[in-house]
């Protein structure tokens, strides 16, 4: 039984990678609806995989990357609100994990490290497109906190 489970993980892995590749190709060819479909399918697969394996940093990073791909796609399409939402979803999720009562420190550390990957694109988005001042202040505070903690960790 264990063997078939490993095969399923491998199939899921190759499946989301293929979906992202197809999404990227569609995006570069400016076939935005097709790209949206492939990215959304990869997003769903990765979200499901991550829920089943919250200690898998690679799955988390792939999910974050997929969120960022969706954000870029919606930004290109002029759907700025949706674009920002796909930057905020993984960021808010990781904040929730780091502040949660989860007893497993590995899960919290993975989430904390992930925050540095989610914050930078949000800050870049905020430089190009207006976001509310309260949100911007909160993000800048988070950036300072991450920079402080990163220097303490190393």
JSON list of C-alpha atoms in Angstrom, two decimals:
[
{"chain": "A", "resi": 1, "resn": "UNK", "atom": "CA", "xyz": [0.00, 0.00, 0.00]},
{"chain": "A", "resi": 2, "resn": "UNK", "atom": "CA", "xyz": [2.83, 2.38, 0.88]},
{"chain": "A", "resi": 3, "resn": "UNK", "atom": "CA", "xyz": [4.33, 1.90, -2.57]},
{"chain": "A", "resi": 4, "resn": "UNK", "atom": "CA", "xyz": [1.23, 3.17, -4.37]},
{"chain": "A", "resi": 5, "resn": "UNK", "atom": "CA", "xyz": [1.12, 6.21, -2.06]},
{"chain": "A", "resi": 6, "resn": "UNK", "atom": "CA", "xyz": [4.68, 7.12, -3.12]},
{"chain": "A", "resi": 7, "resn": "UNK", "atom": "CA", "xyz": [3.69, 6.76, -6.77]},
{"chain": "A", "resi": 8, "resn": "UNK", "atom": "CA", "xyz": [0.75, 9.09, -6.16]},
{"chain": "A", "resi": 9, "resn": "UNK", "atom": "CA", "xyz": [3.12, 11.71, -4.65]},
{"chain": "A", "resi": 10, "resn": "UNK", "atom": "CA", "xyz": [5.35, 11.40, -7.70]},
{"chain": "A", "resi": 11, "resn": "UNK", "atom": "CA", "xyz": [2.40, 11.74, -10.06]},
{"chain": "A", "resi": 12, "resn": "UNK", "atom": "CA", "xyz": [1.19, 14.83, -8.17]},
{"chain": "A", "resi": 13, "resn": "UNK", "atom": "CA", "xyz": [4.70, 16.28, -8.29]},
{"chain": "A", "resi": 14, "resn": "UNK", "atom": "CA", "xyz": [5.13, 15.82, -12.01]},
{"chain": "A", "resi": 15, "resn": "UNK", "atom": "CA", "xyz": [1.54, 16.94, -12.59]},
{"chain": "A", "resi": 16, "resn": "UNK", "atom": "CA", "xyz": [1.85, 20.33, -10.89]},
{"chain": "A", "resi": 17, "resn": "UNK", "atom": "CA", "xyz": [5.24, 20.92, -12.50]},
{"chain": "A", "resi": 18, "resn": "UNK", "atom": "CA", "xyz": [3.75, 20.20, -15.92]},
{"chain": "A", "resi": 19, "resn": "UNK", "atom": "CA", "xyz": [0.81, 22.49, -15.19]},
{"chain": "A", "resi": 20, "resn": "UNK", "atom": "CA", "xyz": [3.14, 25.34, -14.22]},
{"chain": "A", "resi": 21, "resn": "UNK", "atom": "CA", "xyz": [5.24, 24.80, -17.33]},
{"chain": "A", "resi": 22, "resn": "UNK", "atom": "CA", "xyz": [2.13, 24.87, -19.53]},
{"chain": "A", "resi": 23, "resn": "UNK", "atom": "CA", "xyz": [0.91, 27.94, -17.65]},
{"chain": "A", "resi": 24, "resn": "UNK", "atom": "CA", "xyz": [4.22, 29.72, -18.21]},
{"chain": "A", "resi": 25, "resn": "UNK", "atom": "CA", "xyz": [4.18, 28.86, -21.92]},
{"chain": "A", "resi": 26, "resn": "UNK", "atom": "CA", "xyz": [0.61, 30.13, -22.25]},
{"chain": "A", "resi": 27, "resn": "UNK", "atom": "CA", "xyz": [1.47, 33.29, -20.30]},
{"chain": "A", "resi": 28, "resn": "UNK", "atom": "CA", "xyz": [4.44, 34.06, -22.56]},
{"chain": "A", "resi": 29, "resn": "UNK", "atom": "CA", "xyz": [2.25, 33.51, -25.62]},
{"chain": "A", "resi": 30, "resn": "UNK", "atom": "CA", "xyz": [-0.28, 35.90, -24.02]},
{"chain": "A", "resi": 31, "resn": "UNK", "atom": "CA", "xyz": [-2.94, 33.20, -23.90]},
{"chain": "A", "resi": 32, "resn": "UNK", "atom": "CA", "xyz": [-4.08, 34.45, -20.53]},
{"chain": "A", "resi": 33, "resn": "UNK", "atom": "CA", "xyz": [-7.22, 32.35, -20.05]},
{"chain": "A", "resi": 34, "resn": "UNK", "atom": "CA", "xyz": [-5.29, 29.19, -20.79]},
{"chain": "A", "resi": 35, "resn": "UNK", "atom": "CA", "xyz": [-2.51, 30.28, -18.40]},
{"chain": "A", "resi": 36, "resn": "UNK", "atom": "CA", "xyz": [-5.12, 31.00, -15.74]},
{"chain": "A", "resi": 37, "resn": "UNK", "atom": "CA", "xyz": [-6.51, 27.48, -16.11]},
{"chain": "A", "resi": 38, "resn": "UNK", "atom": "CA", "xyz": [-3.10, 25.78, -15.80]},
{"chain": "A", "resi": 39, "resn": "UNK", "atom": "CA", "xyz": [-1.95, 27.96, -12.89]},
{"chain": "A", "resi": 40, "resn": "UNK", "atom": "CA", "xyz": [-5.27, 27.45, -11.06]},
{"chain": "A", "resi": 41, "resn": "UNK", "atom": "CA", "xyz": [-5.04, 23.68, -11.47]},
{"chain": "A", "resi": 42, "resn": "UNK", "atom": "CA", "xyz": [-1.48, 23.70, -10.11]},
{"chain": "A", "resi": 43, "resn": "UNK", "atom": "CA", "xyz": [-2.61, 25.94, -7.24]},
{"chain": "A", "resi": 44, "resn": "UNK", "atom": "CA", "xyz": [-5.35, 23.47, -6.25]},
{"chain": "A", "resi": 45, "resn": "UNK", "atom": "CA", "xyz": [-3.01, 20.46, -6.44]},
{"chain": "A", "resi": 46, "resn": "UNK", "atom": "CA", "xyz": [-0.30, 22.15, -4.39]},
{"chain": "A", "resi": 47, "resn": "UNK", "atom": "CA", "xyz": [-2.70, 23.49, -1.76]},
{"chain": "A", "resi": 48, "resn": "UNK", "atom": "CA", "xyz": [-4.06, 19.96, -1.32]},
{"chain": "A", "resi": 49, "resn": "UNK", "atom": "CA", "xyz": [-0.55, 18.45, -1.18]},
{"chain": "A", "resi": 50, "resn": "UNK", "atom": "CA", "xyz": [0.64, 21.03, 1.35]},
{"chain": "A", "resi": 51, "resn": "UNK", "atom": "CA", "xyz": [-2.37, 20.45, 3.64]},
{"chain": "A", "resi": 52, "resn": "UNK", "atom": "CA", "xyz": [-1.42, 16.75, 3.66]},
{"chain": "A", "resi": 53, "resn": "UNK", "atom": "CA", "xyz": [2.32, 17.46, 4.24]},
{"chain": "A", "resi": 54, "resn": "UNK", "atom": "CA", "xyz": [2.73, 20.73, 6.18]},
{"chain": "A", "resi": 55, "resn": "UNK", "atom": "CA", "xyz": [6.44, 19.99, 6.81]},
{"chain": "A", "resi": 56, "resn": "UNK", "atom": "CA", "xyz": [7.25, 19.81, 3.10]},
{"chain": "A", "resi": 57, "resn": "UNK", "atom": "CA", "xyz": [9.02, 23.11, 2.43]},
{"chain": "A", "resi": 58, "resn": "UNK", "atom": "CA", "xyz": [9.31, 22.33, -1.31]},
{"chain": "A", "resi": 59, "resn": "UNK", "atom": "CA", "xyz": [5.54, 22.00, -1.68]},
{"chain": "A", "resi": 60, "resn": "UNK", "atom": "CA", "xyz": [5.00, 25.23, 0.26]},
{"chain": "A", "resi": 61, "resn": "UNK", "atom": "CA", "xyz": [7.51, 27.09, -1.93]},
{"chain": "A", "resi": 62, "resn": "UNK", "atom": "CA", "xyz": [5.90, 25.70, -5.10]},
{"chain": "A", "resi": 63, "resn": "UNK", "atom": "CA", "xyz": [2.47, 26.84, -3.84]},
{"chain": "A", "resi": 64, "resn": "UNK", "atom": "CA", "xyz": [3.84, 30.34, -3.11]},
{"chain": "A", "resi": 65, "resn": "UNK", "atom": "CA", "xyz": [5.42, 30.43, -6.58]},
{"chain": "A", "resi": 66, "resn": "UNK", "atom": "CA", "xyz": [2.10, 29.43, -8.14]},
{"chain": "A", "resi": 67, "resn": "UNK", "atom": "CA", "xyz": [0.33, 32.21, -6.21]},
{"chain": "A", "resi": 68, "resn": "UNK", "atom": "CA", "xyz": [2.91, 34.66, -7.56]},
{"chain": "A", "resi": 69, "resn": "UNK", "atom": "CA", "xyz": [2.39, 33.36, -11.10]},
{"chain": "A", "resi": 70, "resn": "UNK", "atom": "CA", "xyz": [-1.35, 33.93, -10.73]},
{"chain": "A", "resi": 71, "resn": "UNK", "atom": "CA", "xyz": [-0.66, 37.41, -9.35]},
{"chain": "A", "resi": 72, "resn": "UNK", "atom": "CA", "xyz": [1.56, 38.29, -12.33]},
{"chain": "A", "resi": 73, "resn": "UNK", "atom": "CA", "xyz": [-1.09, 36.97, -14.70]},
{"chain": "A", "resi": 74, "resn": "UNK", "atom": "CA", "xyz": [-3.86, 39.05, -13.15]},
{"chain": "A", "resi": 75, "resn": "UNK", "atom": "CA", "xyz": [-1.61, 42.11, -13.01]},
{"chain": "A", "resi": 76, "resn": "UNK", "atom": "CA", "xyz": [-0.92, 41.69, -16.73]},
{"chain": "A", "resi": 77, "resn": "UNK", "atom": "CA", "xyz": [-4.68, 41.41, -17.33]},
{"chain": "A", "resi": 78, "resn": "UNK", "atom": "CA", "xyz": [-5.26, 44.64, -15.38]},
{"chain": "A", "resi": 79, "resn": "UNK", "atom": "CA", "xyz": [-7.08, 42.86, -12.53]},
{"chain": "A", "resi": 80, "resn": "UNK", "atom": "CA", "xyz": [-5.02, 44.53, -9.80]},
{"chain": "A", "resi": 81, "resn": "UNK", "atom": "CA", "xyz": [-7.28, 43.63, -6.88]},
{"chain": "A", "resi": 82, "resn": "UNK", "atom": "CA", "xyz": [-7.14, 39.93, -7.73]},
{"chain": "A", "resi": 83, "resn": "UNK", "atom": "CA", "xyz": [-3.42, 40.22, -8.40]},
{"chain": "A", "resi": 84, "resn": "UNK", "atom": "CA", "xyz": [-2.77, 41.65, -4.93]},
{"chain": "A", "resi": 85, "resn": "UNK", "atom": "CA", "xyz": [-5.03, 39.00, -3.39]},
{"chain": "A", "resi": 86, "resn": "UNK", "atom": "CA", "xyz": [-2.82, 36.20, -4.78]},
{"chain": "A", "resi": 87, "resn": "UNK", "atom": "CA", "xyz": [0.20, 37.90, -3.20]},
{"chain": "A", "resi": 88, "resn": "UNK", "atom": "CA", "xyz": [-1.59, 38.29, 0.12]},
{"chain": "A", "resi": 89, "resn": "UNK", "atom": "CA", "xyz": [-3.10, 34.79, 0.42]},
{"chain": "A", "resi": 90, "resn": "UNK", "atom": "CA", "xyz": [0.18, 32.92, 1.04]},
{"chain": "A", "resi": 91, "resn": "UNK", "atom": "CA", "xyz": [1.55, 35.81, 3.11]},
{"chain": "A", "resi": 92, "resn": "UNK", "atom": "CA", "xyz": [-1.47, 35.93, 5.42]},
{"chain": "A", "resi": 93, "resn": "UNK", "atom": "CA", "xyz": [-1.51, 32.15, 5.67]},
{"chain": "A", "resi": 94, "resn": "UNK", "atom": "CA", "xyz": [2.14, 32.06, 6.76]},
{"chain": "A", "resi": 95, "resn": "UNK", "atom": "CA", "xyz": [1.58, 34.79, 9.33]},
{"chain": "A", "resi": 96, "resn": "UNK", "atom": "CA", "xyz": [-1.32, 32.74, 10.69]},
{"chain": "A", "resi": 97, "resn": "UNK", "atom": "CA", "xyz": [0.92, 29.65, 10.98]},
{"chain": "A", "resi": 98, "resn": "UNK", "atom": "CA", "xyz": [3.75, 31.54, 12.71]},
{"chain": "A", "resi": 99, "resn": "UNK", "atom": "CA", "xyz": [1.29, 33.02, 15.23]},
{"chain": "A", "resi": 100, "resn": "UNK", "atom": "CA", "xyz": [-0.71, 29.81, 15.73]},
{"chain": "A", "resi": 101, "resn": "UNK", "atom": "CA", "xyz": [-0.64, 27.33, 18.58]},
{"chain": "A", "resi": 102, "resn": "UNK", "atom": "CA", "xyz": [1.03, 24.70, 16.37]},
{"chain": "A", "resi": 103, "resn": "UNK", "atom": "CA", "xyz": [3.35, 22.75, 18.62]},
{"chain": "A", "resi": 104, "resn": "UNK", "atom": "CA", "xyz": [5.69, 21.65, 15.83]},
{"chain": "A", "resi": 105, "resn": "UNK", "atom": "CA", "xyz": [8.53, 24.19, 15.63]},
{"chain": "A", "resi": 106, "resn": "UNK", "atom": "CA", "xyz": [9.63, 22.89, 12.20]},
{"chain": "A", "resi": 107, "resn": "UNK", "atom": "CA", "xyz": [6.29, 23.91, 10.70]},
{"chain": "A", "resi": 108, "resn": "UNK", "atom": "CA", "xyz": [6.61, 27.38, 12.26]},
{"chain": "A", "resi": 109, "resn": "UNK", "atom": "CA", "xyz": [10.21, 27.79, 11.06]},
{"chain": "A", "resi": 110, "resn": "UNK", "atom": "CA", "xyz": [9.28, 26.79, 7.49]},
{"chain": "A", "resi": 111, "resn": "UNK", "atom": "CA", "xyz": [6.40, 29.29, 7.60]},
{"chain": "A", "resi": 112, "resn": "UNK", "atom": "CA", "xyz": [8.64, 32.02, 9.00]},
{"chain": "A", "resi": 113, "resn": "UNK", "atom": "CA", "xyz": [11.24, 31.48, 6.27]},
{"chain": "A", "resi": 114, "resn": "UNK", "atom": "CA", "xyz": [8.45, 31.53, 3.69]},
{"chain": "A", "resi": 115, "resn": "UNK", "atom": "CA", "xyz": [7.43, 35.02, 4.82]},
{"chain": "A", "resi": 116, "resn": "UNK", "atom": "CA", "xyz": [10.58, 36.50, 3.31]},
{"chain": "A", "resi": 117, "resn": "UNK", "atom": "CA", "xyz": [9.47, 35.06, -0.04]},
{"chain": "A", "resi": 118, "resn": "UNK", "atom": "CA", "xyz": [5.96, 36.45, 0.22]},
{"chain": "A", "resi": 119, "resn": "UNK", "atom": "CA", "xyz": [6.76, 39.93, 1.49]},
{"chain": "A", "resi": 120, "resn": "UNK", "atom": "CA", "xyz": [9.14, 41.18, -1.23]},
{"chain": "A", "resi": 121, "resn": "UNK", "atom": "CA", "xyz": [6.65, 40.75, -4.12]},
{"chain": "A", "resi": 122, "resn": "UNK", "atom": "CA", "xyz": [3.95, 42.54, -2.11]},
{"chain": "A", "resi": 123, "resn": "UNK", "atom": "CA", "xyz": [6.32, 45.46, -1.46]},
{"chain": "A", "resi": 124, "resn": "UNK", "atom": "CA", "xyz": [7.20, 45.59, -5.19]},
{"chain": "A", "resi": 125, "resn": "UNK", "atom": "CA", "xyz": [3.50, 45.55, -6.08]},
{"chain": "A", "resi": 126, "resn": "UNK", "atom": "CA", "xyz": [2.88, 48.41, -3.61]},
{"chain": "A", "resi": 127, "resn": "UNK", "atom": "CA", "xyz": [5.57, 50.50, -5.35]},
{"chain": "A", "resi": 128, "resn": "UNK", "atom": "CA", "xyz": [3.87, 50.07, -8.73]},
{"chain": "A", "resi": 129, "resn": "UNK", "atom": "CA", "xyz": [0.23, 50.22, -7.65]},
{"chain": "A", "resi": 130, "resn": "UNK", "atom": "CA", "xyz": [-1.41, 52.12, -4.79]},
{"chain": "A", "resi": 131, "resn": "UNK", "atom": "CA", "xyz": [-2.47, 50.10, -1.76]},
{"chain": "A", "resi": 132, "resn": "UNK", "atom": "CA", "xyz": [-4.01, 51.48, 1.42]},
{"chain": "A", "resi": 133, "resn": "UNK", "atom": "CA", "xyz": [-1.63, 53.29, 3.81]},
{"chain": "A", "resi": 134, "resn": "UNK", "atom": "CA", "xyz": [-2.57, 51.05, 6.75]},
{"chain": "A", "resi": 135, "resn": "UNK", "atom": "CA", "xyz": [-1.66, 47.96, 4.73]},
{"chain": "A", "resi": 136, "resn": "UNK", "atom": "CA", "xyz": [1.59, 49.54, 3.57]},
{"chain": "A", "resi": 137, "resn": "UNK", "atom": "CA", "xyz": [2.56, 50.48, 7.16]},
{"chain": "A", "resi": 138, "resn": "UNK", "atom": "CA", "xyz": [1.82, 46.95, 8.37]},
{"chain": "A", "resi": 139, "resn": "UNK", "atom": "CA", "xyz": [3.93, 45.46, 5.56]},
{"chain": "A", "resi": 140, "resn": "UNK", "atom": "CA", "xyz": [6.85, 47.79, 6.27]},
{"chain": "A", "resi": 141, "resn": "UNK", "atom": "CA", "xyz": [6.73, 46.81, 9.96]},
{"chain": "A", "resi": 142, "resn": "UNK", "atom": "CA", "xyz": [6.75, 43.15, 8.93]},
{"chain": "A", "resi": 143, "resn": "UNK", "atom": "CA", "xyz": [9.74, 43.80, 6.65]},
{"chain": "A", "resi": 144, "resn": "UNK", "atom": "CA", "xyz": [11.69, 45.36, 9.53]},
{"chain": "A", "resi": 145, "resn": "UNK", "atom": "CA", "xyz": [10.78, 42.47, 11.82]},
{"chain": "A", "resi": 146, "resn": "UNK", "atom": "CA", "xyz": [11.87, 39.87, 9.25]},
{"chain": "A", "resi": 147, "resn": "UNK", "atom": "CA", "xyz": [15.16, 41.69, 8.65]},
{"chain": "A", "resi": 148, "resn": "UNK", "atom": "CA", "xyz": [15.83, 41.78, 12.41]},
{"chain": "A", "resi": 149, "resn": "UNK", "atom": "CA", "xyz": [14.94, 38.11, 12.94]},
{"chain": "A", "resi": 150, "resn": "UNK", "atom": "CA", "xyz": [16.94, 37.00, 9.87]},
{"chain": "A", "resi": 151, "resn": "UNK", "atom": "CA", "xyz": [20.08, 38.59, 11.29]},
{"chain": "A", "resi": 152, "resn": "UNK", "atom": "CA", "xyz": [19.47, 36.86, 14.63]},
{"chain": "A", "resi": 153, "resn": "UNK", "atom": "CA", "xyz": [18.92, 33.45, 13.00]},
{"chain": "A", "resi": 154, "resn": "UNK", "atom": "CA", "xyz": [22.18, 33.58, 11.01]}
]
